[in-house]
Amino acid sequence: MSSAGSTYWAEYDGLQWAKHQLLESYLEAWFPIMATRNGRILYIDSHAGRGRHETGHRGSPILALELLLNHSNRERILSNAQCQFIFFESNPENLALLREEVSALGGLPNRIKVTVLGGDYESA
Ligand SMILES: C[S@@+](CC[C@H](N)C(=O)[O-])C[C@H]1O[C@@H](n2cnc3c(N)ncnc32)[C@H](O)[C@@H]1O
């Protein structure tokens, strides 16, 4: 797998699909649960990637953000907790594309904050 290069992003295979299905079911259930227990949810994606495959399929950062934005309990989640998303991406090309994808979401609710950081997640 060329995770930083273009090959990875040119396709959307079964493994990528399965990983995102798991993430989706996990966050669907856990965003509301975490919001009842903490005033702040911190969601970190250490290997965020481009945010979207060339096939149009969403990558993990956009999937997580859209899941919260479209969650049936969104208002309750956001009234209980501020949701801070931090996305790390070390590849400059991927980073620029990710920033475009996040911007394309438009204005976000006040209680959702997104920070996209370049460089190595571990050093940061
Ligand atoms: C498999 S892809 C990410 C897929 C993404 N999580 C998704 O599900 O859509 C891995 C990404 O991590 C980035 N990456 C690799 N090592 C990294 C590091 N140490 N810190 C931050 N990003 C890293 C690569 O440039 C690549 O874009």
Coordinates of N, CA and C and ligand atoms in Angstrom, one line a residue:
M1 N 0.8 -1.2 0.0 CA 0.0 0.0 0.0 C 0.9 1.2 0.0
S2 N 0.6 2.1 -0.9 CA 1.4 3.4 -0.9 C 0.5 4.4 -0.3
S3 N 0.6 4.5 1.1 CA -0.4 5.3 1.8 C -0.3 6.8 1.6
A4 N 0.9 7.2 1.2 CA 1.1 8.7 1.0 C 0.9 9.0 -0.4
G5 N 1.0 8.1 -1.3 CA 1.0 8.4 -2.7 C -0.4 8.3 -3.3
S6 N -0.4 8.4 -4.7 CA -1.7 8.5 -5.4 C -2.4 7.2 -5.5
T7 N -1.6 6.0 -5.5 CA -2.3 4.7 -5.8 C -3.4 4.5 -4.8
Y8 N -3.1 4.7 -3.5 CA -4.0 4.4 -2.4 C -5.3 5.2 -2.7
W9 N -5.2 6.4 -3.2 CA -6.4 7.3 -3.3 C -7.2 7.1 -4.6
A10 N -6.5 6.3 -5.5 CA -7.2 6.1 -6.8 C -8.3 5.1 -6.7
E11 N -8.3 4.3 -5.7 CA -9.3 3.2 -5.6 C -10.0 3.3 -4.3
Y12 N -11.0 2.4 -4.1 CA -11.7 2.3 -2.8 C -12.0 0.8 -2.7
D13 N -11.1 0.1 -2.0 CA -11.3 -1.3 -2.0 C -12.0 -1.8 -0.8
G14 N -12.2 -3.2 -0.7 CA -13.0 -3.8 0.3 C -12.5 -3.5 1.7
L15 N -11.1 -3.4 1.8 CA -10.5 -3.2 3.2 C -10.8 -1.8 3.6
Q16 N -10.7 -0.8 2.7 CA -11.0 0.6 3.1 C -12.5 0.7 3.4
W17 N -13.3 0.0 2.7 CA -14.8 0.1 2.9 C -15.1 -0.5 4.3
A18 N -14.4 -1.7 4.6 CA -14.7 -2.3 5.9 C -14.2 -1.5 7.1
K19 N -13.1 -0.8 6.9 CA -12.5 0.0 8.0 C -13.5 1.2 8.2
H20 N -14.0 1.8 7.2 CA -14.9 2.9 7.3 C -16.3 2.5 7.9
Q21 N -16.7 1.3 7.6 CA -18.0 0.8 8.1 C -17.9 0.6 9.7
L22 N -16.7 0.1 10.1 CA -16.5 0.0 11.5 C -16.4 1.3 12.2
L23 N -15.7 2.2 11.6 CA -15.6 3.6 12.2 C -17.0 4.2 12.3
E24 N -17.8 4.1 11.2 CA -19.1 4.7 11.2 C -20.0 4.1 12.3
S25 N -20.0 2.8 12.4 CA -20.9 2.2 13.5 C -20.4 2.6 14.9
Y26 N -19.1 2.7 15.0 CA -18.5 3.0 16.3 C -18.9 4.4 16.7
L27 N -18.7 5.4 15.8 CA -19.0 6.8 16.1 C -20.5 7.1 16.2
E28 N -21.2 6.4 15.4 CA -22.7 6.6 15.5 C -23.2 6.3 17.0
A29 N -22.6 5.2 17.5 CA -23.0 4.9 18.9 C -22.3 5.7 20.0
W30 N -21.0 6.0 19.7 CA -20.2 6.6 20.8 C -20.3 8.1 20.9
F31 N -20.6 8.8 19.8 CA -20.6 10.3 20.0 C -21.7 10.6 21.1
P32 N -22.9 10.1 21.0 CA -23.9 10.4 22.0 C -23.5 9.9 23.4
I33 N -22.9 8.8 23.5 CA -22.5 8.3 24.8 C -21.4 9.1 25.4
M34 N -20.4 9.5 24.6 CA -19.3 10.3 25.1 C -19.8 11.7 25.5
A35 N -20.8 12.2 24.8 CA -21.3 13.5 25.1 C -22.0 13.6 26.4
T36 N -22.6 12.5 26.9 CA -23.3 12.5 28.1 C -22.3 12.4 29.3
R37 N -21.0 12.0 29.0 CA -20.1 11.8 30.1 C -19.0 12.9 30.2
N38 N -18.8 13.7 29.1 CA -17.8 14.7 29.1 C -18.3 15.9 28.5
G39 N -17.8 17.1 28.9 CA -18.2 18.3 28.3 C -17.4 18.6 27.0
R40 N -16.4 17.7 26.7 CA -15.6 17.9 25.5 C -15.2 16.6 25.0
I41 N -15.4 16.5 23.7 CA -15.0 15.3 23.0 C -13.8 15.7 22.1
L42 N -12.7 15.0 22.2 CA -11.5 15.2 21.4 C -11.3 14.0 20.5
Y43 N -11.4 14.3 19.2 CA -11.3 13.2 18.2 C -10.0 13.4 17.4
I44 N -9.1 12.5 17.5 CA -7.8 12.7 16.8 C -7.6 11.6 15.8
D45 N -7.4 12.0 14.5 CA -7.0 11.1 13.4 C -5.6 11.3 13.1
S46 N -4.7 10.4 13.5 CA -3.3 10.6 13.4 C -2.8 10.4 12.0
H47 N -3.5 9.7 11.2 CA -3.1 9.4 9.8 C -4.3 9.8 8.9
A48 N -4.6 11.1 8.8 CA -5.9 11.5 8.3 C -6.0 11.3 6.8
G49 N -5.0 11.4 6.0 CA -5.1 11.2 4.6 C -5.7 12.4 3.9
R50 N -6.3 12.2 2.7 CA -6.7 13.3 1.8 C -8.2 13.7 2.1
G51 N -8.9 12.8 2.8 CA -10.3 13.2 3.1 C -11.3 12.6 2.0
R52 N -10.8 12.3 0.9 CA -11.6 11.8 -0.2 C -10.8 11.0 -1.2
H53 N -11.3 9.8 -1.6 CA -10.7 9.1 -2.6 C -11.1 9.6 -4.0
E54 N -10.3 9.3 -5.0 CA -10.7 9.8 -6.4 C -12.0 9.2 -6.9
T55 N -12.4 8.1 -6.3 CA -13.7 7.5 -6.6 C -14.9 8.3 -6.0
G56 N -14.6 9.3 -5.2 CA -15.6 10.1 -4.5 C -15.9 9.6 -3.1
H57 N -15.4 8.4 -2.7 CA -15.7 7.9 -1.4 C -15.0 8.7 -0.4
R58 N -15.6 8.9 0.8 CA -15.1 9.7 1.8 C -13.9 9.0 2.6
G59 N -12.9 9.8 3.0 CA -11.9 9.2 3.8 C -12.3 9.4 5.3
S60 N -11.5 8.9 6.2 CA -11.9 8.9 7.6 C -12.2 10.3 8.2
P61 N -11.5 11.3 7.9 CA -11.8 12.6 8.6 C -13.2 13.2 8.2
I62 N -13.5 13.1 6.9 CA -14.8 13.6 6.4 C -15.9 12.7 6.8
L63 N -15.6 11.4 6.9 CA -16.6 10.5 7.4 C -17.0 10.8 8.8
A64 N -16.0 11.0 9.7 CA -16.3 11.3 11.1 C -17.0 12.6 11.2
L65 N -16.6 13.7 10.5 CA -17.3 15.0 10.6 C -18.7 14.9 10.1
E66 N -18.9 14.3 9.0 CA -20.3 14.2 8.4 C -21.2 13.4 9.3
L67 N -20.6 12.4 9.9 CA -21.4 11.5 10.7 C -22.0 12.4 11.9
L68 N -21.1 13.2 12.5 CA -21.6 14.0 13.6 C -22.6 15.1 13.0
L69 N -22.3 15.7 11.9 CA -23.2 16.7 11.4 C -24.5 16.2 11.0
N70 N -24.6 14.9 10.6 CA -25.9 14.3 10.2 C -26.5 13.4 11.3
H71 N -25.9 13.4 12.4 CA -26.3 12.5 13.5 C -27.7 12.8 13.9
S72 N -28.6 11.8 14.1 CA -30.0 12.1 14.5 C -30.0 12.8 15.9
N73 N -29.0 12.6 16.7 CA -28.9 13.3 18.1 C -27.9 14.4 18.1
R74 N -27.7 15.0 16.9 CA -26.7 16.1 16.9 C -26.9 17.2 17.9
E75 N -28.1 17.7 18.0 CA -28.3 18.9 18.8 C -28.1 18.5 20.3
R76 N -28.5 17.3 20.7 CA -28.2 16.9 22.1 C -26.7 16.7 22.3
I77 N -26.0 16.1 21.3 CA -24.6 15.9 21.5 C -23.9 17.2 21.6
L78 N -24.2 18.2 20.8 CA -23.5 19.5 20.8 C -24.0 20.3 22.0
S79 N -25.2 20.1 22.5 CA -25.5 20.9 23.7 C -24.8 20.3 24.9
N80 N -24.4 19.1 24.9 CA -23.7 18.5 26.0 C -22.1 18.7 25.9
A81 N -21.6 18.7 24.7 CA -20.2 18.7 24.5 C -19.7 19.5 23.4
Q82 N -18.5 20.1 23.6 CA -17.8 20.7 22.4 C -17.1 19.6 21.7
C83 N -17.1 19.5 20.4 CA -16.4 18.4 19.7 C -15.2 19.0 18.9
Q84 N -14.1 18.6 19.4 CA -12.8 19.1 18.7 C -12.2 18.0 17.9
F85 N -12.0 18.2 16.6 CA -11.4 17.3 15.7 C -10.0 17.8 15.4
I86 N -9.0 16.9 15.6 CA -7.7 17.2 15.2 C -7.2 16.2 14.1
F87 N -6.8 16.6 13.0 CA -6.4 15.7 11.9 C -4.9 16.0 11.6
F88 N -4.1 14.9 11.7 CA -2.7 15.0 11.3 C -2.5 14.4 10.0
E89 N -1.7 15.0 9.1 CA -1.4 14.5 7.8 C 0.0 15.0 7.5
S90 N 0.9 14.0 7.2 CA 2.3 14.4 7.0 C 2.7 14.7 5.6
N91 N 1.9 14.2 4.7 CA 2.2 14.4 3.2 C 1.6 15.7 2.8
P92 N 2.5 16.6 2.3 CA 2.0 18.0 1.9 C 0.8 18.0 0.9
E93 N 0.9 17.1 -0.1 CA -0.1 17.1 -1.1 C -1.4 16.6 -0.5
N94 N -1.3 15.5 0.3 CA -2.5 15.0 1.0 C -3.1 16.1 1.9
L95 N -2.2 16.8 2.6 CA -2.6 17.8 3.6 C -3.4 18.9 2.9
A96 N -2.9 19.3 1.7 CA -3.6 20.4 1.0 C -5.0 19.9 0.5
L97 N -5.1 18.7 0.0 CA -6.4 18.2 -0.4 C -7.3 18.0 0.8
L98 N -6.8 17.6 1.9 CA -7.6 17.4 3.1 C -8.2 18.8 3.5
R99 N -7.4 19.8 3.5 CA -7.8 21.1 3.9 C -9.0 21.6 2.9
E100 N -8.8 21.3 1.7 CA -9.9 21.6 0.7 C -11.2 20.9 1.0
E101 N -11.1 19.6 1.4 CA -12.3 18.8 1.7 C -13.0 19.4 3.0
V102 N -12.2 19.8 3.9 CA -12.8 20.3 5.2 C -13.4 21.6 4.9
S103 N -12.8 22.5 4.1 CA -13.4 23.8 3.7 C -14.7 23.6 3.0
A104 N -14.7 22.6 2.1 CA -15.9 22.3 1.3 C -17.1 22.0 2.1
L105 N -16.9 21.6 3.4 CA -18.0 21.3 4.3 C -18.8 22.6 4.6
G106 N -18.1 23.7 4.4 CA -18.7 25.0 4.7 C -18.7 25.3 6.2
G107 N -19.5 26.3 6.6 CA -19.5 26.7 8.0 C -20.0 25.6 8.9
L108 N -19.3 25.4 10.0 CA -19.7 24.3 11.0 C -20.3 24.9 12.2
P109 N -21.2 24.2 12.9 CA -21.7 24.7 14.1 C -20.6 25.1 15.1
N110 N -20.9 26.1 15.9 CA -20.0 26.7 16.9 C -19.3 25.6 17.7
R111 N -20.0 24.6 18.1 CA -19.5 23.6 19.0 C -18.6 22.5 18.4
I112 N -18.5 22.7 17.0 CA -17.6 21.8 16.3 C -16.3 22.5 15.9
K113 N -15.2 22.1 16.3 CA -13.9 22.8 16.0 C -13.0 21.8 15.2
V114 N -12.4 22.2 14.1 CA -11.6 21.3 13.3 C -10.2 22.0 13.2
T115 N -9.2 21.2 13.5 CA -7.8 21.7 13.3 C -7.1 20.6 12.4
V116 N -6.5 21.1 11.3 CA -5.8 20.2 10.4 C -4.3 20.6 10.5
L117 N -3.5 19.6 10.9 CA -2.1 19.9 11.1 C -1.2 19.1 10.2
G118 N -0.2 19.7 9.7 CA 0.8 19.0 8.9 C 1.9 18.4 9.8
G119 N 2.6 17.5 9.2 CA 3.8 16.9 9.9 C 3.4 15.6 10.6
D120 N 4.4 15.1 11.3 CA 4.3 13.8 12.0 C 3.5 13.9 13.3
Y121 N 2.4 13.1 13.4 CA 1.5 13.2 14.5 C 2.3 12.9 15.8
E122 N 3.3 12.1 15.8 CA 3.9 11.7 17.0 C 4.7 12.8 17.6
S123 N 5.5 13.5 16.7 CA 6.2 14.7 17.2 C 5.3 15.7 17.8
A124 N 4.2 15.9 17.0 CA 3.2 17.0 17.4 C 2.6 16.6 18.8
Ligands
LIG1 C1 -3.9 4.9 4.9 S1 -3.7 6.6 4.6 C2 -5.0 7.3 5.6 C3 -6.4 6.8 5.4 C4 -7.4 7.6 6.2 N1 -7.2 7.4 7.6 C5 -8.8 7.1 5.8 O1 -9.3 6.2 6.4 O2 -9.3 7.8 4.9 C6 -2.4 7.0 5.7 C7 -2.0 8.5 5.7 O3 -1.2 8.8 6.8 C8 -0.2 9.7 6.4 N2 0.9 9.5 7.4 C9 1.8 8.5 7.4 N3 2.7 8.6 8.5 C10 2.2 9.7 9.2 C11 2.7 10.3 10.4 N4 3.7 9.9 11.1 N5 2.0 11.4 10.8 C12 0.9 11.9 10.1 N6 0.5 11.4 9.0 C13 1.1 10.3 8.5 C14 0.1 9.4 5.0 O4 0.6 10.5 4.3 C15 -1.3 9.0 4.5 O5 -2.0 10.0 3.9

